PDB file of N, H, CA, C and O in Angstrom:
ATOM      1  N   MET A   1     -54.211 -19.883 121.962  1.00  0.00           N
ATOM      2  CA  MET A   1     -53.219 -20.229 120.937  1.00  0.00           C
ATOM      3  C   MET A   1     -53.695 -19.585 119.608  1.00  0.00           C
ATOM      4  O   MET A   1     -54.865 -19.677 119.235  1.00  0.00           O
ATOM      5  N   THR A   2     -52.768 -18.953 118.935  1.00  0.00           N
ATOM      6  H   THR A   2     -51.818 -18.879 119.238  1.00  0.00           H
ATOM      7  CA  THR A   2     -53.131 -18.332 117.681  1.00  0.00           C
ATOM      8  C   THR A   2     -52.981 -19.310 116.502  1.00  0.00           C
ATOM      9  O   THR A   2     -52.295 -20.327 116.605  1.00  0.00           O
ATOM     10  N   ALA A   3     -53.610 -18.991 115.431  1.00  0.00           N
ATOM     11  H   ALA A   3     -54.168 -18.165 115.347  1.00  0.00           H
ATOM     12  CA  ALA A   3     -53.595 -19.826 114.273  1.00  0.00           C
ATOM     13  C   ALA A   3     -52.184 -19.986 113.689  1.00  0.00           C
ATOM     14  O   ALA A   3     -51.852 -21.007 113.087  1.00  0.00           O
ATOM     15  N   GLU A   4     -51.361 -18.936 113.888  1.00  0.00           N
ATOM     16  H   GLU A   4     -51.631 -18.106 114.377  1.00  0.00           H
ATOM     17  CA  GLU A   4     -50.028 -18.950 113.367  1.00  0.00           C
ATOM     18  C   GLU A   4     -49.126 -19.970 114.086  1.00  0.00           C
ATOM     19  O   GLU A   4     -48.161 -20.484 113.521  1.00  0.00           O
ATOM     20  N   SER A   5     -49.479 -20.241 115.350  1.00  0.00           N
ATOM     21  H   SER A   5     -50.263 -19.823 115.808  1.00  0.00           H
ATOM     22  CA  SER A   5     -48.641 -21.186 116.142  1.00  0.00           C
ATOM     23  C   SER A   5     -49.023 -22.672 115.921  1.00  0.00           C
ATOM     24  O   SER A   5     -48.358 -23.582 116.416  1.00  0.00           O
ATOM     25  N   LYS A   6     -50.107 -22.877 115.166  1.00  0.00           N
ATOM     26  H   LYS A   6     -50.647 -22.138 114.763  1.00  0.00           H
ATOM     27  CA  LYS A   6     -50.555 -24.271 114.879  1.00  0.00           C
ATOM     28  C   LYS A   6     -49.897 -24.793 113.642  1.00  0.00           C
ATOM     29  O   LYS A   6     -49.610 -24.027 112.722  1.00  0.00           O
ATOM     30  N   LYS A   7     -49.651 -26.070 113.594  1.00  0.00           N
ATOM     31  H   LYS A   7     -49.884 -26.692 114.341  1.00  0.00           H
ATOM     32  CA  LYS A   7     -48.989 -26.728 112.509  1.00  0.00           C
ATOM     33  C   LYS A   7     -50.067 -27.503 111.707  1.00  0.00           C
ATOM     34  O   LYS A   7     -51.143 -27.779 112.237  1.00  0.00           O
ATOM     35  N   THR A   8     -49.786 -27.848 110.455  1.00  0.00           N
ATOM     36  H   THR A   8     -48.911 -27.625 110.024  1.00  0.00           H
ATOM     37  CA  THR A   8     -50.721 -28.576 109.655  1.00  0.00           C
ATOM     38  C   THR A   8     -50.334 -30.072 109.615  1.00  0.00           C
ATOM     39  O   THR A   8     -49.189 -30.421 109.327  1.00  0.00           O
ATOM     40  N   CYS A   9     -51.295 -30.924 109.904  1.00  0.00           N
ATOM     41  H   CYS A   9     -52.225 -30.641 110.139  1.00  0.00           H
ATOM     42  CA  CYS A   9     -51.117 -32.405 109.866  1.00  0.00           C
ATOM     43  C   CYS A   9     -50.873 -32.788 108.368  1.00  0.00           C
ATOM     44  O   CYS A   9     -51.624 -32.371 107.486  1.00  0.00           O
ATOM     45  N   GLU A  10     -49.836 -33.566 108.118  1.00  0.00           N
ATOM     46  H   GLU A  10     -49.226 -33.904 108.835  1.00  0.00           H
ATOM     47  CA  GLU A  10     -49.529 -33.981 106.762  1.00  0.00           C
ATOM     48  C   GLU A  10     -50.384 -35.197 106.254  1.00  0.00           C
ATOM     49  O   GLU A  10     -50.304 -35.595 105.092  1.00  0.00           O
ATOM     50  N   VAL A  11     -51.192 -35.753 107.177  1.00  0.00           N
ATOM     51  H   VAL A  11     -51.257 -35.430 108.121  1.00  0.00           H
ATOM     52  CA  VAL A  11     -52.096 -36.811 106.761  1.00  0.00           C
ATOM     53  C   VAL A  11     -53.496 -36.308 106.475  1.00  0.00           C
ATOM     54  O   VAL A  11     -54.055 -36.640 105.429  1.00  0.00           O
ATOM     55  N   CYS A  12     -54.085 -35.521 107.364  1.00  0.00           N
ATOM     56  H   CYS A  12     -53.631 -35.253 108.213  1.00  0.00           H
ATOM     57  CA  CYS A  12     -55.467 -35.092 107.143  1.00  0.00           C
ATOM     58  C   CYS A  12     -55.582 -33.604 106.707  1.00  0.00           C
ATOM     59  O   CYS A  12     -56.595 -33.188 106.146  1.00  0.00           O
ATOM     60  N   GLY A  13     -54.503 -32.812 106.985  1.00  0.00           N
ATOM     61  H   GLY A  13     -53.679 -33.150 107.440  1.00  0.00           H
ATOM     62  CA  GLY A  13     -54.505 -31.392 106.580  1.00  0.00           C
ATOM     63  C   GLY A  13     -55.120 -30.474 107.637  1.00  0.00           C
ATOM     64  O   GLY A  13     -55.229 -29.269 107.408  1.00  0.00           O
ATOM     65  N   ARG A  14     -55.520 -31.011 108.777  1.00  0.00           N
ATOM     66  H   ARG A  14     -55.431 -31.990 108.963  1.00  0.00           H
ATOM     67  CA  ARG A  14     -56.082 -30.147 109.814  1.00  0.00           C
ATOM     68  C   ARG A  14     -54.954 -29.423 110.562  1.00  0.00           C
ATOM     69  O   ARG A  14     -53.803 -29.860 110.545  1.00  0.00           O
ATOM     70  N   LYS A  15     -55.298 -28.327 111.209  1.00  0.00           N
ATOM     71  H   LYS A  15     -56.232 -27.971 111.223  1.00  0.00           H
ATOM     72  CA  LYS A  15     -54.344 -27.584 112.042  1.00  0.00           C
ATOM     73  C   LYS A  15     -54.293 -28.242 113.443  1.00  0.00           C
ATOM     74  O   LYS A  15     -55.341 -28.605 113.976  1.00  0.00           O
ATOM     75  N   ALA A  16     -53.136 -28.398 114.027  1.00  0.00           N
ATOM     76  H   ALA A  16     -52.284 -28.103 113.594  1.00  0.00           H
ATOM     77  CA  ALA A  16     -52.958 -28.966 115.346  1.00  0.00           C
ATOM     78  C   ALA A  16     -51.897 -28.228 116.104  1.00  0.00           C
ATOM     79  O   ALA A  16     -50.999 -27.615 115.526  1.00  0.00           O
ATOM     80  N   SER A  17     -52.014 -28.295 117.427  1.00  0.00           N
ATOM     81  H   SER A  17     -52.744 -28.793 117.897  1.00  0.00           H
ATOM     82  CA  SER A  17     -51.027 -27.617 118.284  1.00  0.00           C
ATOM     83  C   SER A  17     -49.713 -28.407 118.384  1.00  0.00           C
ATOM     84  O   SER A  17     -48.643 -27.838 118.600  1.00  0.00           O
ATOM     85  N   SER A  18     -49.824 -29.736 118.221  1.00  0.00           N
ATOM     86  H   SER A  18     -50.693 -30.199 118.046  1.00  0.00           H
ATOM     87  CA  SER A  18     -48.638 -30.587 118.237  1.00  0.00           C
ATOM     88  C   SER A  18     -48.791 -31.711 117.266  1.00  0.00           C
ATOM     89  O   SER A  18     -49.899 -32.196 117.037  1.00  0.00           O
ATOM     90  N   LEU A  19     -47.662 -32.146 116.672  1.00  0.00           N
ATOM     91  H   LEU A  19     -46.763 -31.751 116.858  1.00  0.00           H
ATOM     92  CA  LEU A  19     -47.624 -33.175 115.725  1.00  0.00           C
ATOM     93  C   LEU A  19     -46.570 -34.226 116.091  1.00  0.00           C
ATOM     94  O   LEU A  19     -45.560 -33.915 116.721  1.00  0.00           O
ATOM     95  N   THR A  20     -46.824 -35.469 115.686  1.00  0.00           N
ATOM     96  H   THR A  20     -47.645 -35.722 115.174  1.00  0.00           H
ATOM     97  CA  THR A  20     -45.881 -36.575 115.954  1.00  0.00           C
ATOM     98  C   THR A  20     -45.397 -37.075 114.620  1.00  0.00           C
ATOM     99  O   THR A  20     -46.165 -37.124 113.659  1.00  0.00           O
ATOM    100  N   THR A  21     -44.150 -37.445 114.543  1.00  0.00           N
ATOM    101  H   THR A  21     -43.526 -37.406 115.324  1.00  0.00           H
ATOM    102  CA  THR A  21     -43.583 -37.978 113.296  1.00  0.00           C
ATOM    103  C   THR A  21     -43.814 -39.495 113.182  1.00  0.00           C
ATOM    104  O   THR A  21     -43.504 -40.240 114.111  1.00  0.00           O
ATOM    105  N   CYS A  22     -44.339 -39.931 112.084  1.00  0.00           N
ATOM    106  H   CYS A  22     -44.590 -39.326 111.329  1.00  0.00           H
ATOM    107  CA  CYS A  22     -44.654 -41.377 111.886  1.00  0.00           C
ATOM    108  C   CYS A  22     -43.330 -42.080 111.603  1.00  0.00           C
ATOM    109  O   CYS A  22     -42.497 -41.630 110.816  1.00  0.00           O
ATOM    110  N   LYS A  23     -43.185 -43.227 112.303  1.00  0.00           N
ATOM    111  H   LYS A  23     -43.861 -43.592 112.942  1.00  0.00           H
ATOM    112  CA  LYS A  23     -41.970 -44.059 112.104  1.00  0.00           C
ATOM    113  C   LYS A  23     -42.023 -44.809 110.735  1.00  0.00           C
ATOM    114  O   LYS A  23     -40.991 -45.269 110.246  1.00  0.00           O
ATOM    115  N   GLY A  24     -43.204 -44.923 110.140  1.00  0.00           N
ATOM    116  H   GLY A  24     -44.042 -44.549 110.537  1.00  0.00           H
ATOM    117  CA  GLY A  24     -43.305 -45.621 108.892  1.00  0.00           C
ATOM    118  C   GLY A  24     -43.019 -44.763 107.661  1.00  0.00           C
ATOM    119  O   GLY A  24     -42.202 -45.135 106.819  1.00  0.00           O
ATOM    120  N   CYS A  25     -43.680 -43.640 107.559  1.00  0.00           N
ATOM    121  H   CYS A  25     -44.343 -43.338 108.243  1.00  0.00           H
ATOM    122  CA  CYS A  25     -43.614 -42.776 106.395  1.00  0.00           C
ATOM    123  C   CYS A  25     -42.849 -41.490 106.613  1.00  0.00           C
ATOM    124  O   CYS A  25     -42.458 -40.845 105.641  1.00  0.00           O
ATOM    125  N   GLY A  26     -42.612 -41.076 107.907  1.00  0.00           N
ATOM    126  H   GLY A  26     -42.930 -41.600 108.697  1.00  0.00           H
ATOM    127  CA  GLY A  26     -41.974 -39.877 108.194  1.00  0.00           C
ATOM    128  C   GLY A  26     -42.770 -38.584 108.173  1.00  0.00           C
ATOM    129  O   GLY A  26     -42.267 -37.487 108.415  1.00  0.00           O
ATOM    130  N   ARG A  27     -44.033 -38.783 107.869  1.00  0.00           N
ATOM    131  H   ARG A  27     -44.442 -39.675 107.672  1.00  0.00           H
ATOM    132  CA  ARG A  27     -44.938 -37.552 107.867  1.00  0.00           C
ATOM    133  C   ARG A  27     -45.247 -37.189 109.257  1.00  0.00           C
ATOM    134  O   ARG A  27     -45.185 -38.022 110.161  1.00  0.00           O
ATOM    135  N   LYS A  28     -45.598 -35.887 109.457  1.00  0.00           N
ATOM    136  H   LYS A  28     -45.648 -35.211 108.723  1.00  0.00           H
ATOM    137  CA  LYS A  28     -45.977 -35.426 110.802  1.00  0.00           C
ATOM    138  C   LYS A  28     -47.527 -35.444 110.825  1.00  0.00           C
ATOM    139  O   LYS A  28     -48.177 -34.913 109.925  1.00  0.00           O
ATOM    140  N   TYR A  29     -48.100 -36.071 111.884  1.00  0.00           N
ATOM    141  H   TYR A  29     -47.572 -36.502 112.615  1.00  0.00           H
ATOM    142  CA  TYR A  29     -49.548 -36.227 112.027  1.00  0.00           C
ATOM    143  C   TYR A  29     -50.084 -35.726 113.344  1.00  0.00           C
ATOM    144  O   TYR A  29     -49.357 -35.615 114.331  1.00  0.00           O
ATOM    145  N   CYS A  30     -51.380 -35.422 113.343  1.00  0.00           N
ATOM    146  H   CYS A  30     -51.970 -35.512 112.541  1.00  0.00           H
ATOM    147  CA  CYS A  30     -52.041 -34.938 114.606  1.00  0.00           C
ATOM    148  C   CYS A  30     -52.582 -36.142 115.378  1.00  0.00           C
ATOM    149  O   CYS A  30     -52.522 -37.285 114.926  1.00  0.00           O
ATOM    150  N   SER A  31     -53.106 -35.836 116.545  1.00  0.00           N
ATOM    151  H   SER A  31     -53.155 -34.907 116.912  1.00  0.00           H
ATOM    152  CA  SER A  31     -53.638 -36.880 117.411  1.00  0.00           C
ATOM    153  C   SER A  31     -54.785 -37.649 116.827  1.00  0.00           C
ATOM    154  O   SER A  31     -54.995 -38.818 117.152  1.00  0.00           O
ATOM    155  N   ARG A  32     -55.554 -36.974 115.934  1.00  0.00           N
ATOM    156  H   ARG A  32     -55.384 -36.025 115.670  1.00  0.00           H
ATOM    157  CA  ARG A  32     -56.696 -37.698 115.263  1.00  0.00           C
ATOM    158  C   ARG A  32     -56.170 -38.796 114.275  1.00  0.00           C
ATOM    159  O   ARG A  32     -56.866 -39.773 113.999  1.00  0.00           O
ATOM    160  N   CYS A  33     -54.986 -38.616 113.780  1.00  0.00           N
ATOM    161  H   CYS A  33     -54.419 -37.823 114.004  1.00  0.00           H
ATOM    162  CA  CYS A  33     -54.395 -39.496 112.752  1.00  0.00           C
ATOM    163  C   CYS A  33     -53.521 -40.580 113.403  1.00  0.00           C
ATOM    164  O   CYS A  33     -52.979 -41.438 112.706  1.00  0.00           O
ATOM    165  N   GLN A  34     -53.387 -40.545 114.695  1.00  0.00           N
ATOM    166  H   GLN A  34     -53.827 -39.848 115.262  1.00  0.00           H
ATOM    167  CA  GLN A  34     -52.631 -41.614 115.446  1.00  0.00           C
ATOM    168  C   GLN A  34     -53.432 -42.893 115.302  1.00  0.00           C
ATOM    169  O   GLN A  34     -54.654 -42.907 115.449  1.00  0.00           O
ATOM    170  N   SER A  35     -52.715 -43.964 115.013  1.00  0.00           N
ATOM    171  H   SER A  35     -51.722 -43.953 114.894  1.00  0.00           H
ATOM    172  CA  SER A  35     -53.429 -45.255 114.905  1.00  0.00           C
ATOM    173  C   SER A  35     -53.836 -45.752 116.294  1.00  0.00           C
ATOM    174  O   SER A  35     -53.028 -45.859 117.217  1.00  0.00           O
ATOM    175  N   PRO A  36     -55.134 -46.051 116.387  1.00  0.00           N
ATOM    176  CA  PRO A  36     -55.628 -46.513 117.721  1.00  0.00           C
ATOM    177  C   PRO A  36     -55.201 -47.931 117.975  1.00  0.00           C
ATOM    178  O   PRO A  36     -55.286 -48.367 119.123  1.00  0.00           O
ATOM    179  N   SER A  37     -54.743 -48.695 116.990  1.00  0.00           N
ATOM    180  H   SER A  37     -54.674 -48.341 116.057  1.00  0.00           H
ATOM    181  CA  SER A  37     -54.376 -50.085 117.134  1.00  0.00           C
ATOM    182  C   SER A  37     -52.981 -50.368 117.581  1.00  0.00           C
ATOM    183  O   SER A  37     -52.600 -51.522 117.781  1.00  0.00           O
ATOM    184  N   THR A  38     -52.208 -49.311 117.741  1.00  0.00           N
ATOM    185  H   THR A  38     -52.517 -48.374 117.579  1.00  0.00           H
ATOM    186  CA  THR A  38     -50.816 -49.488 118.172  1.00  0.00           C
ATOM    187  C   THR A  38     -50.413 -48.384 119.162  1.00  0.00           C
ATOM    188  O   THR A  38     -50.944 -47.276 119.082  1.00  0.00           O
ATOM    189  N   ASN A  39     -49.497 -48.659 120.081  1.00  0.00           N
ATOM    190  H   ASN A  39     -49.066 -49.559 120.146  1.00  0.00           H
ATOM    191  CA  ASN A  39     -49.026 -47.673 120.987  1.00  0.00           C
ATOM    192  C   ASN A  39     -47.751 -47.049 120.444  1.00  0.00           C
ATOM    193  O   ASN A  39     -47.090 -46.274 121.134  1.00  0.00           O
ATOM    194  N   GLN A  40     -47.408 -47.385 119.215  1.00  0.00           N
ATOM    195  H   GLN A  40     -47.945 -48.015 118.654  1.00  0.00           H
ATOM    196  CA  GLN A  40     -46.162 -46.829 118.633  1.00  0.00           C
ATOM    197  C   GLN A  40     -46.527 -45.628 117.741  1.00  0.00           C
ATOM    198  O   GLN A  40     -47.696 -45.373 117.453  1.00  0.00           O
ATOM    199  N   ASN A  41     -45.476 -44.902 117.316  1.00  0.00           N
ATOM    200  H   ASN A  41     -44.526 -45.109 117.550  1.00  0.00           H
ATOM    201  CA  ASN A  41     -45.713 -43.680 116.542  1.00  0.00           C
ATOM    202  C   ASN A  41     -45.902 -43.988 115.046  1.00  0.00           C
ATOM    203  O   ASN A  41     -45.004 -43.754 114.238  1.00  0.00           O
ATOM    204  N   PHE A  42     -47.055 -44.503 114.703  1.00  0.00           N
ATOM    205  H   PHE A  42     -47.785 -44.693 115.360  1.00  0.00           H
ATOM    206  CA  PHE A  42     -47.424 -44.763 113.312  1.00  0.00           C
ATOM    207  C   PHE A  42     -48.739 -44.065 113.017  1.00  0.00           C
ATOM    208  O   PHE A  42     -49.674 -44.105 113.817  1.00  0.00           O
ATOM    209  N   CYS A  43     -48.796 -43.420 111.846  1.00  0.00           N
ATOM    210  H   CYS A  43     -48.037 -43.388 111.197  1.00  0.00           H
ATOM    211  CA  CYS A  43     -50.114 -42.820 111.455  1.00  0.00           C
ATOM    212  C   CYS A  43     -51.054 -43.926 110.995  1.00  0.00           C
ATOM    213  O   CYS A  43     -50.647 -45.039 110.662  1.00  0.00           O
ATOM    214  N   LYS A  44     -52.360 -43.555 110.994  1.00  0.00           N
ATOM    215  H   LYS A  44     -52.691 -42.651 111.265  1.00  0.00           H
ATOM    216  CA  LYS A  44     -53.378 -44.523 110.660  1.00  0.00           C
ATOM    217  C   LYS A  44     -53.231 -45.052 109.235  1.00  0.00           C
ATOM    218  O   LYS A  44     -53.608 -46.193 108.966  1.00  0.00           O
ATOM    219  N   GLU A  45     -52.687 -44.241 108.308  1.00  0.00           N
ATOM    220  H   GLU A  45     -52.381 -43.315 108.527  1.00  0.00           H
ATOM    221  CA  GLU A  45     -52.478 -44.730 106.959  1.00  0.00           C
ATOM    222  C   GLU A  45     -51.477 -45.838 106.852  1.00  0.00           C
ATOM    223  O   GLU A  45     -51.696 -46.813 106.132  1.00  0.00           O
ATOM    224  N   CYS A  46     -50.324 -45.697 107.594  1.00  0.00           N
ATOM    225  H   CYS A  46     -50.147 -44.905 108.178  1.00  0.00           H
ATOM    226  CA  CYS A  46     -49.301 -46.686 107.590  1.00  0.00           C
ATOM    227  C   CYS A  46     -49.772 -48.007 108.202  1.00  0.00           C
ATOM    228  O   CYS A  46     -49.466 -49.092 107.708  1.00  0.00           O
ATOM    229  N   VAL A  47     -50.523 -47.873 109.289  1.00  0.00           N
ATOM    230  H   VAL A  47     -50.771 -46.992 109.690  1.00  0.00           H
ATOM    231  CA  VAL A  47     -51.066 -49.093 109.965  1.00  0.00           C
ATOM    232  C   VAL A  47     -52.051 -49.835 109.064  1.00  0.00           C
ATOM    233  O   VAL A  47     -52.131 -51.064 109.085  1.00  0.00           O
ATOM    234  N   SER A  48     -52.804 -49.058 108.267  1.00  0.00           N
ATOM    235  H   SER A  48     -52.738 -48.060 108.250  1.00  0.00           H
ATOM    236  CA  SER A  48     -53.776 -49.704 107.423  1.00  0.00           C
ATOM    237  C   SER A  48     -53.120 -50.409 106.246  1.00  0.00           C
ATOM    238  O   SER A  48     -53.769 -51.246 105.618  1.00  0.00           O
ATOM    239  N   MET A  49     -51.884 -50.120 105.917  1.00  0.00           N
ATOM    240  H   MET A  49     -51.357 -49.440 106.427  1.00  0.00           H
ATOM    241  CA  MET A  49     -51.194 -50.825 104.842  1.00  0.00           C
ATOM    242  C   MET A  49     -50.628 -52.146 105.414  1.00  0.00           C
ATOM    243  O   MET A  49     -49.981 -52.132 106.461  1.00  0.00           O
ATOM    244  N   GLU A  50     -50.855 -53.216 104.775  1.00  0.00           N
ATOM    245  H   GLU A  50     -51.381 -53.228 103.924  1.00  0.00           H
ATOM    246  CA  GLU A  50     -50.465 -54.531 105.224  1.00  0.00           C
ATOM    247  C   GLU A  50     -48.947 -54.616 105.256  1.00  0.00           C
ATOM    248  O   GLU A  50     -48.268 -54.154 104.338  1.00  0.00           O
ATOM    249  N   GLY A  51     -48.414 -55.219 106.335  1.00  0.00           N
ATOM    250  H   GLY A  51     -48.965 -55.594 107.080  1.00  0.00           H
ATOM    251  CA  GLY A  51     -46.993 -55.426 106.448  1.00  0.00           C
ATOM    252  C   GLY A  51     -46.187 -54.293 107.036  1.00  0.00           C
ATOM    253  O   GLY A  51     -45.003 -54.499 107.301  1.00  0.00           O
ATOM    254  N   VAL A  52     -46.718 -53.146 107.253  1.00  0.00           N
ATOM    255  H   VAL A  52     -47.680 -52.979 107.037  1.00  0.00           H
ATOM    256  CA  VAL A  52     -45.978 -52.006 107.806  1.00  0.00           C
ATOM    257  C   VAL A  52     -45.658 -52.223 109.225  1.00  0.00           C
ATOM    258  O   VAL A  52     -44.522 -52.005 109.646  1.00  0.00           O
ATOM    259  N   VAL A  53     -46.662 -52.666 110.023  1.00  0.00           N
ATOM    260  H   VAL A  53     -47.584 -52.843 109.681  1.00  0.00           H
ATOM    261  CA  VAL A  53     -46.485 -52.904 111.423  1.00  0.00           C
ATOM    262  C   VAL A  53     -46.457 -54.420 111.695  1.00  0.00           C
ATOM    263  O   VAL A  53     -47.380 -55.123 111.282  1.00  0.00           O
ATOM    264  N   SER A  54     -45.489 -54.907 112.334  1.00  0.00           N
ATOM    265  H   SER A  54     -44.740 -54.336 112.669  1.00  0.00           H
ATOM    266  CA  SER A  54     -45.357 -56.305 112.574  1.00  0.00           C
ATOM    267  C   SER A  54     -46.528 -56.840 113.455  1.00  0.00           C
ATOM    268  O   SER A  54     -46.899 -56.207 114.443  1.00  0.00           O
ATOM    269  N   LYS A  55     -47.084 -57.980 113.092  1.00  0.00           N
ATOM    270  H   LYS A  55     -46.783 -58.495 112.289  1.00  0.00           H
ATOM    271  CA  LYS A  55     -48.230 -58.529 113.840  1.00  0.00           C
ATOM    272  C   LYS A  55     -47.772 -59.740 114.606  1.00  0.00           C
ATOM    273  O   LYS A  55     -47.987 -60.869 114.166  1.00  0.00           O
ATOM    274  N   LYS A  56     -47.138 -59.529 115.753  1.00  0.00           N
ATOM    275  H   LYS A  56     -46.963 -58.611 116.111  1.00  0.00           H
ATOM    276  CA  LYS A  56     -46.611 -60.624 116.574  1.00  0.00           C
ATOM    277  C   LYS A  56     -47.645 -61.137 117.523  1.00  0.00           C
ATOM    278  O   LYS A  56     -47.374 -62.060 118.291  1.00  0.00           O
TER     279      LYS A  56
END
């Protein structure tokens, strides 16, 4: 894969082959920025903010 085909993560700034859109802030993030505490599409920054993800 060439550098031109990689996209830039909007959370950490690293290059990644695929990005996911955060349901909280709408930014595109890489697998390293996926929150490990949820199986939903939230970046780690949104999950770290209190009240963004419901705690049922």
